[in-house]
Coordinates of C-alpha atoms in Angstrom, one line a residue:
Chain A
A12 CA 0.1 17.3 -6.3
Q13 CA -0.8 13.7 -7.1
S14 CA -3.8 12.3 -5.3
V15 CA -6.3 9.4 -5.5
T16 CA -10.0 9.5 -4.6
Q17 CA -12.1 6.5 -3.9
P18 CA -15.6 7.9 -3.5
D19 CA -17.2 4.8 -1.9
I20 CA -16.1 3.9 1.6
H21 CA -18.2 0.7 1.8
I22 CA -20.0 -1.3 -0.8
T23 CA -22.2 -4.4 -0.3
V24 CA -23.0 -6.7 -3.2
S25 CA -24.7 -10.0 -3.4
E26 CA -22.7 -13.1 -4.3
G27 CA -22.8 -13.6 -8.1
A28 CA -23.6 -9.9 -8.8
S29 CA -21.3 -7.7 -10.7
L30 CA -19.0 -5.2 -9.1
E31 CA -17.5 -1.8 -9.9
L32 CA -15.2 0.1 -7.6
R33 CA -14.5 3.7 -8.5
C34 CA -11.2 5.4 -8.5
N35 CA -10.3 8.9 -9.7
Y36 CA -6.7 10.3 -9.8
S37 CA -5.0 13.5 -10.1
Y38 CA -1.6 13.4 -11.9
G39 CA 0.1 15.7 -14.4
A40 CA 1.6 13.2 -16.7
T41 CA 0.5 9.7 -17.9
P42 CA 0.0 7.9 -14.6
Y43 CA 1.0 4.5 -13.4
L44 CA -2.1 3.1 -11.8
F45 CA -2.6 0.1 -9.5
W46 CA -5.3 -1.7 -7.7
Y47 CA -4.4 -3.6 -4.5
V48 CA -6.5 -5.8 -2.2
Q49 CA -6.1 -6.2 1.5
S50 CA -7.8 -9.0 3.4
P51 CA -8.1 -8.7 7.2
G52 CA -4.8 -9.1 8.9
Q53 CA -3.0 -9.4 5.6
G54 CA -0.7 -7.2 3.7
L55 CA -1.6 -5.7 0.3
Q56 CA -1.7 -7.9 -2.8
L57 CA -1.5 -6.4 -6.3
L58 CA -4.5 -7.1 -8.4
L59 CA -3.5 -5.3 -11.6
K60 CA -1.6 -2.3 -12.9
Y61 CA -1.7 0.1 -15.9
F62 CA 1.3 1.8 -17.4
S63 CA 0.5 2.3 -21.1
G64 CA -1.2 0.7 -24.1
D65 CA -4.5 -1.1 -23.9
T66 CA -6.7 0.8 -21.6
L67 CA -8.5 -2.3 -20.4
V68 CA -6.3 -4.2 -18.0
Q69 CA -6.8 -7.8 -16.8
G70 CA -5.7 -8.8 -13.4
I71 CA -5.7 -11.8 -11.1
K72 CA -8.8 -13.3 -9.5
G73 CA -11.0 -12.3 -12.5
F74 CA -10.7 -8.6 -11.9
E75 CA -10.2 -6.0 -14.7
A76 CA -9.9 -2.2 -14.7
E77 CA -10.4 0.4 -17.4
F78 CA -8.2 3.5 -17.7
K79 CA -10.2 6.6 -18.9
R80 CA -7.9 9.5 -19.4
S81 CA -10.8 11.9 -20.2
Q82 CA -12.4 11.1 -16.8
S83 CA -9.2 10.6 -14.8
S84 CA -10.6 7.3 -13.7
F85 CA -9.4 3.8 -13.3
N86 CA -12.4 1.8 -12.1
L87 CA -12.1 -1.8 -11.0
R88 CA -14.7 -4.4 -12.2
K89 CA -15.6 -8.0 -11.7
P90 CA -18.5 -9.7 -13.5
S91 CA -19.5 -12.1 -10.7
V92 CA -18.4 -11.6 -7.1
H93 CA -17.5 -14.5 -4.9
W94 CA -17.7 -14.5 -1.1
S95 CA -14.0 -14.7 -0.9
D96 CA -13.7 -11.3 -2.6
A97 CA -14.8 -9.6 0.6
A98 CA -11.9 -7.3 1.5
E99 CA -10.6 -3.8 1.3
Y100 CA -9.6 -2.5 -2.1
F101 CA -7.1 0.3 -2.6
C102 CA -6.4 2.3 -5.8
A103 CA -2.9 3.9 -6.1
V104 CA -1.1 6.1 -8.4
G105 CA 2.7 5.9 -8.9
A106 CA 4.8 9.0 -8.8
Q107 CA 8.4 9.0 -9.8
Y108 CA 10.6 11.9 -8.9
G109 CA 14.1 12.8 -7.9
G110 CA 16.3 9.9 -7.3
S111 CA 13.6 7.6 -6.0
Q112 CA 12.4 4.5 -7.6
G113 CA 8.9 5.8 -7.4
N114 CA 6.3 5.9 -4.7
L115 CA 2.7 4.8 -4.5
I116 CA 0.0 7.3 -3.4
F117 CA -3.0 5.4 -2.1
G118 CA -6.6 6.2 -1.9
K119 CA -8.5 5.7 1.3
G120 CA -9.9 2.4 0.2
T121 CA -13.3 0.8 -0.4
K122 CA -14.4 -2.0 1.9
L123 CA -16.4 -4.6 0.0
S124 CA -18.9 -6.8 1.8
V125 CA -20.5 -9.8 0.0
K126 CA -24.0 -11.0 0.9
P127 CA -24.8 -14.7 0.5
Chain B
E30 CA 9.7 -18.0 -2.5
A31 CA 9.4 -16.5 1.0
G32 CA 7.5 -13.3 1.3
V33 CA 8.2 -10.1 3.2
A34 CA 8.5 -10.9 6.9
Q35 CA 7.7 -8.5 9.6
S36 CA 7.8 -8.7 13.4
P37 CA 6.2 -8.3 15.8
R38 CA 2.7 -8.6 14.4
Y39 CA 1.1 -6.7 17.3
K40 CA 2.5 -4.2 19.8
I41 CA 0.8 -2.3 22.6
I42 CA 2.8 0.5 24.3
E43 CA 2.1 3.5 26.4
K44 CA 2.7 7.0 25.0
R45 CA 6.2 8.3 25.4
Q46 CA 7.6 4.8 25.3
S47 CA 9.8 3.6 22.4
V48 CA 9.1 0.8 19.9
A49 CA 10.9 -0.9 17.1
F50 CA 9.7 -2.9 14.1
W51 CA 11.7 -5.3 12.0
C52 CA 11.3 -6.2 8.3
N53 CA 13.1 -8.7 6.2
P54 CA 12.4 -8.2 2.4
I55 CA 12.2 -10.8 -0.3
S56 CA 15.7 -12.0 -1.2
G57 CA 17.2 -10.0 -4.0
H58 CA 14.9 -7.0 -3.6
A59 CA 17.1 -3.9 -3.3
T60 CA 14.3 -1.5 -2.7
L61 CA 12.5 -1.4 0.7
Y62 CA 9.6 0.7 1.8
W63 CA 8.0 1.5 5.1
Y64 CA 4.3 2.6 5.1
Q65 CA 2.0 3.8 7.8
Q66 CA -1.6 2.9 7.5
I67 CA -3.9 4.6 10.0
L68 CA -7.4 3.1 10.5
G69 CA -9.7 4.1 7.7
Q70 CA -6.9 5.4 5.5
G71 CA -4.7 4.1 2.7
P72 CA -1.0 3.4 3.3
K73 CA 1.3 6.4 3.4
L74 CA 4.9 6.1 2.5
L75 CA 7.3 6.9 5.4
I76 CA 10.7 6.1 3.9
Q77 CA 12.2 4.3 0.9
F78 CA 15.6 2.6 0.8
Q79 CA 17.6 1.5 -2.1
N80 CA 20.1 -1.0 -0.8
N81 CA 21.3 0.7 2.4
G82 CA 20.7 4.2 1.3
V83 CA 17.7 6.4 1.8
V84 CA 16.1 7.7 -1.4
D85 CA 13.0 9.3 0.1
D86 CA 12.2 10.2 3.7
S87 CA 10.3 13.3 3.0
Q88 CA 7.2 12.1 5.0
L89 CA 9.1 10.6 7.9
P90 CA 8.5 12.6 11.2
K91 CA 12.2 12.7 11.9
D92 CA 11.8 14.2 15.4
R93 CA 10.5 10.8 16.6
F94 CA 10.8 8.3 13.8
S95 CA 14.0 6.7 12.5
A96 CA 14.8 3.8 10.2
E97 CA 17.9 2.0 9.1
R98 CA 18.9 -0.7 6.7
L99 CA 22.5 -1.2 7.6
K100 CA 23.5 -4.1 5.4
G101 CA 21.1 -3.5 2.6
V102 CA 18.9 -6.4 3.6
D103 CA 16.6 -6.2 6.6
S104 CA 15.4 -3.0 8.2
T105 CA 14.2 -1.6 11.4
L106 CA 11.8 1.3 12.0
K107 CA 11.8 3.0 15.4
I108 CA 9.5 5.4 17.1
Q109 CA 10.8 7.3 20.2
P110 CA 8.8 8.6 22.0
A111 CA 5.5 7.3 20.7
K112 CA 2.4 9.5 20.6
L113 CA -1.3 8.4 20.5
E114 CA -1.6 9.4 16.9
D115 CA 1.1 6.8 16.0
S116 CA -1.4 4.1 16.5
A117 CA -1.5 2.4 13.0
V118 CA -0.4 -0.6 11.0
Y119 CA 3.2 -0.3 9.8
L120 CA 3.7 -2.1 6.5
C121 CA 7.0 -3.0 4.9
A122 CA 7.2 -3.7 1.2
S123 CA 10.0 -4.5 -1.2
S124 CA 10.6 -4.5 -4.9
L125 CA 13.3 -5.1 -7.5
V126 CA 15.2 -1.9 -8.0
S127 CA 15.7 -2.5 -11.7
Q128 CA 12.0 -2.3 -12.5
G129 CA 11.2 1.0 -10.7
L130 CA 7.5 1.6 -10.7
R131 CA 6.9 -1.1 -13.2
G132 CA 7.9 -3.6 -10.6
E133 CA 5.5 -4.9 -8.1
Q134 CA 5.8 -3.9 -4.5
Y135 CA 5.4 -7.0 -2.3
F136 CA 3.9 -6.2 1.1
G137 CA 4.4 -7.9 4.4
P138 CA 1.5 -8.6 6.8
G139 CA 2.3 -5.5 8.9
T140 CA 2.7 -4.6 12.5
R141 CA -0.3 -3.3 14.3
L142 CA 0.7 -0.7 16.9
T143 CA -1.6 0.6 19.6
V144 CA -0.4 3.5 21.7
T145 CA -2.4 4.0 24.9

Protein backbone atom coordinates (compact mmCIF):
# COMPACT_ATOMS: atom_id res chain seq x y z
CA ALA A 1 0.00 0.00 0.00
CA GLN A 2 1.06 3.54 -0.64
CA SER A 3 2.41 5.47 2.32
CA VAL A 4 4.38 8.57 3.21
CA THR A 5 6.77 8.95 6.13
CA GLN A 6 7.98 12.27 7.47
CA PRO A 7 10.52 11.32 10.13
CA ASP A 8 10.74 14.72 11.81
CA ILE A 9 7.73 15.88 13.80
CA HIS A 10 9.18 19.27 14.71
CA ILE A 11 12.21 21.18 13.43
CA THR A 12 13.55 24.52 14.63
CA VAL A 13 15.93 26.57 12.50
CA SER A 14 17.34 30.05 12.80
CA GLU A 15 16.20 32.71 10.39
CA GLY A 16 18.56 32.81 7.43
CA ALA A 17 19.71 29.24 7.92
CA SER A 18 19.13 26.50 5.37
CA LEU A 19 16.32 24.00 5.70
CA GLU A 20 15.76 20.40 4.67
CA LEU A 21 12.57 18.52 5.47
CA ARG A 22 12.62 14.79 4.87
CA CYS A 23 10.01 12.70 3.12
CA ASN A 24 10.08 9.00 2.23
CA TYR A 25 7.37 7.30 0.25
CA SER A 26 6.24 3.81 -0.56
CA TYR A 27 4.64 3.34 -3.96
CA GLY A 28 4.86 0.60 -6.57
CA ALA A 29 5.02 2.71 -9.69
CA THR A 30 6.51 6.08 -10.53
CA PRO A 31 4.92 8.31 -7.95
CA TYR A 32 3.31 11.68 -8.17
CA LEU A 33 4.81 13.62 -5.25
CA PHE A 34 3.73 16.84 -3.62
CA TRP A 35 4.69 19.20 -0.83
CA TYR A 36 2.00 21.31 0.85
CA VAL A 37 2.29 23.99 3.53
CA GLN A 38 -0.34 24.74 6.16
CA SER A 39 -0.23 27.93 8.21
CA PRO A 40 -2.24 28.09 11.44
CA GLY A 41 -5.96 28.31 10.74
CA GLN A 42 -5.40 28.03 7.01
CA GLY A 43 -5.98 25.38 4.41
CA LEU A 44 -3.15 23.65 2.62
CA GLN A 45 -1.24 25.40 -0.14
CA LEU A 46 0.72 23.55 -2.80
CA LEU A 47 4.45 24.36 -2.76
CA LEU A 48 5.60 22.08 -5.56
CA LYS A 49 4.96 18.79 -7.30
CA TYR A 50 6.87 16.11 -9.18
CA PHE A 51 5.46 13.91 -11.91
CA SER A 52 8.38 13.06 -14.19
CA GLY A 53 11.44 14.54 -15.84
CA ASP A 54 13.97 16.67 -14.00
CA THR A 55 14.35 15.30 -10.49
CA LEU A 56 14.99 18.74 -9.01
CA VAL A 57 11.72 20.63 -8.79
CA GLN A 58 11.35 24.32 -8.11
CA GLY A 59 8.34 25.62 -6.24
CA ILE A 60 6.89 28.78 -4.83
CA LYS A 61 8.38 30.85 -2.00
CA GLY A 62 11.93 29.76 -2.87
CA PHE A 63 11.42 26.08 -2.07
CA GLU A 64 12.79 23.18 -4.06
CA ALA A 65 12.64 19.41 -3.73
CA GLU A 66 14.68 16.57 -5.14
CA PHE A 67 13.24 13.21 -6.15
CA LYS A 68 15.61 10.30 -5.48
CA ARG A 69 14.15 7.05 -6.70
CA SER A 70 16.94 4.93 -5.21
CA GLN A 71 16.19 6.30 -1.75
CA SER A 72 12.40 6.63 -2.20
CA SER A 73 12.78 10.18 -1.01
CA PHE A 74 11.46 13.60 -1.92
CA ASN A 75 13.12 16.04 0.46
CA LEU A 76 12.14 19.71 0.60
CA ARG A 77 14.85 22.35 0.80
CA LYS A 78 15.21 26.08 1.14
CA PRO A 79 18.60 27.85 1.21
CA SER A 80 17.58 30.66 3.58
CA VAL A 81 14.56 30.46 5.86
CA HIS A 82 12.39 33.49 6.63
CA TRP A 83 10.30 33.92 9.78
CA SER A 84 7.18 33.71 7.63
CA ASP A 85 8.07 30.12 6.69
CA ALA A 86 7.03 28.93 10.14
CA ALA A 87 4.19 26.50 9.43
CA GLU A 88 3.46 22.82 9.07
CA TYR A 89 4.68 21.04 5.97
CA PHE A 90 3.09 17.95 4.48
CA CYS A 91 4.50 15.57 1.92
CA ALA A 92 1.98 13.60 -0.13
CA VAL A 93 1.97 10.88 -2.75
CA GLY A 94 -0.71 10.69 -5.40
CA ALA A 95 -2.40 7.39 -6.10
CA GLN A 96 -4.69 6.85 -9.05
CA TYR A 97 -6.88 3.80 -9.18
CA GLY A 98 -10.24 2.64 -10.32
CA GLY A 99 -12.43 5.39 -11.64
CA SER A 100 -11.11 8.03 -9.34
CA GLN A 101 -9.26 11.09 -10.43
CA GLY A 102 -6.59 10.17 -7.97
CA ASN A 103 -6.18 10.73 -4.30
CA LEU A 104 -3.49 12.18 -2.10
CA ILE A 105 -1.96 10.20 0.74
CA PHE A 106 -0.35 12.56 3.22
CA GLY A 107 2.42 12.14 5.73
CA LYS A 108 1.91 13.23 9.31
CA GLY A 109 3.61 16.55 8.73
CA THR A 110 6.65 18.41 10.03
CA LYS A 111 6.14 21.53 12.08
CA LEU A 112 8.75 24.18 11.34
CA SER A 113 9.62 26.83 13.91
CA VAL A 114 11.93 29.72 13.01
CA LYS A 115 14.14 31.40 15.62
CA PRO A 116 14.91 35.10 15.15
CA GLU B 1 -10.66 34.14 -8.33
CA ALA B 2 -12.51 33.13 -5.18
CA GLY B 3 -11.10 30.18 -3.29
CA VAL B 4 -12.81 27.19 -1.73
CA ALA B 5 -15.32 28.35 0.86
CA GLN B 6 -16.26 26.37 3.94
CA SER B 7 -18.63 27.00 6.81
CA PRO B 8 -18.81 27.03 9.69
CA ARG B 9 -15.18 27.60 10.65
CA TYR B 10 -15.65 26.20 14.14
CA LYS B 11 -18.23 23.91 15.72
CA ILE B 12 -18.55 22.45 19.20
CA ILE B 13 -21.10 19.72 19.81
CA GLU B 14 -21.77 17.01 22.34
CA LYS B 15 -21.33 13.36 21.47
CA ARG B 16 -24.33 11.73 19.86
CA GLN B 17 -25.42 15.05 18.33
CA SER B 18 -25.43 15.64 14.60
CA VAL B 19 -23.48 18.24 12.63
CA ALA B 20 -23.20 19.36 9.02
CA PHE B 21 -20.45 21.13 7.13
CA TRP B 22 -20.78 23.03 3.89
CA CYS B 23 -18.31 23.52 1.06
CA ASN B 24 -18.43 25.63 -2.08
CA PRO B 25 -15.60 24.76 -4.49
CA ILE B 26 -13.86 26.99 -6.97
CA SER B 27 -16.10 27.74 -9.93
CA GLY B 28 -15.61 25.24 -12.71
CA HIS B 29 -13.93 22.60 -10.56
CA ALA B 30 -15.79 19.37 -11.12
CA THR B 31 -13.86 17.30 -8.60
CA LEU B 32 -14.49 17.86 -4.90
CA TYR B 33 -12.83 16.16 -1.94
CA TRP B 34 -13.55 15.99 1.79
CA TYR B 35 -10.60 15.24 4.08
CA GLN B 36 -10.43 14.63 7.82
CA GLN B 37 -7.36 15.95 9.62
CA ILE B 38 -6.98 14.74 13.19
CA LEU B 39 -4.60 16.71 15.40
CA GLY B 40 -1.03 15.62 14.75
CA GLN B 41 -1.91 13.78 11.54
CA GLY B 42 -1.97 14.56 7.86
CA PRO B 43 -5.29 14.90 6.05
CA LYS B 44 -7.07 11.66 5.20
CA LEU B 45 -9.47 11.45 2.28
CA LEU B 46 -13.05 10.70 3.25
CA ILE B 47 -14.85 11.04 -0.07
CA GLN B 48 -14.28 12.25 -3.61
CA PHE B 49 -16.95 13.52 -5.97
CA GLN B 50 -16.77 14.07 -9.69
CA ASN B 51 -19.61 16.41 -10.57
CA ASN B 52 -22.46 15.01 -8.44
CA GLY B 53 -21.28 11.40 -8.47
CA VAL B 54 -19.17 9.64 -5.86
CA VAL B 55 -15.94 8.18 -7.26
CA ASP B 56 -14.31 7.10 -3.99
CA ASP B 57 -15.85 6.77 -0.54
CA SER B 58 -13.85 3.79 0.63
CA GLN B 59 -12.62 5.55 3.77
CA LEU B 60 -15.91 7.16 4.75
CA PRO B 61 -17.43 5.66 7.94
CA LYS B 62 -20.79 5.17 6.35
CA ASP B 63 -22.56 4.20 9.54
CA ARG B 64 -22.33 7.79 10.74
CA PHE B 65 -20.93 9.95 7.94
CA SER B 66 -22.75 10.98 4.80
CA ALA B 67 -22.02 13.46 2.03
CA GLU B 68 -23.83 14.79 -0.96
CA ARG B 69 -23.23 17.08 -3.88
CA LEU B 70 -26.65 17.29 -5.43
CA LYS B 71 -26.14 19.83 -8.22
CA GLY B 72 -22.49 19.15 -8.85
CA VAL B 73 -21.41 22.36 -7.19
CA ASP B 74 -21.50 22.79 -3.42
CA SER B 75 -21.41 19.89 -1.02
CA THR B 76 -22.39 19.01 2.53
CA LEU B 77 -20.77 16.51 4.88
CA LYS B 78 -22.84 15.25 7.80
CA ILE B 79 -21.99 13.31 10.92
CA GLN B 80 -24.80 11.63 12.84
CA PRO B 81 -24.31 10.72 15.63
CA ALA B 82 -20.94 12.25 16.45
CA LYS B 83 -18.33 10.47 18.54
CA LEU B 84 -15.45 11.90 20.51
CA GLU B 85 -12.98 10.57 17.95
CA ASP B 86 -14.61 12.68 15.24
CA SER B 87 -12.95 15.77 16.69
CA ALA B 88 -10.82 17.01 13.81
CA VAL B 89 -10.51 19.62 11.10
CA TYR B 90 -12.62 18.82 8.06
CA LEU B 91 -11.05 20.13 4.87
CA CYS B 92 -12.73 20.54 1.53
CA ALA B 93 -10.70 20.72 -1.67
CA SER B 94 -11.48 21.00 -5.36
CA SER B 95 -9.66 20.48 -8.63
CA LEU B 96 -10.21 20.50 -12.37
CA VAL B 97 -11.37 17.04 -13.40
CA SER B 98 -9.56 17.17 -16.70
CA GLN B 99 -6.15 17.26 -15.06
CA GLY B 100 -6.52 14.35 -12.66
CA LEU B 101 -3.56 14.11 -10.32
CA ARG B 102 -1.59 16.57 -12.41
CA GLY B 103 -4.03 19.25 -11.39
CA GLU B 104 -3.62 21.10 -8.17
CA GLN B 105 -6.04 20.48 -5.34
CA TYR B 106 -7.13 23.78 -3.82
CA PHE B 107 -8.03 23.58 -0.16
CA GLY B 108 -10.49 25.56 1.88
CA PRO B 109 -9.68 26.84 5.39
CA GLY B 110 -11.43 23.91 7.04
CA THR B 111 -14.00 23.44 9.78
CA ARG B 112 -12.64 22.63 13.22
CA LEU B 113 -15.02 20.25 15.00
CA THR B 114 -14.79 19.60 18.72
CA VAL B 115 -16.96 16.81 20.15
CA THR B 116 -17.34 16.90 23.93
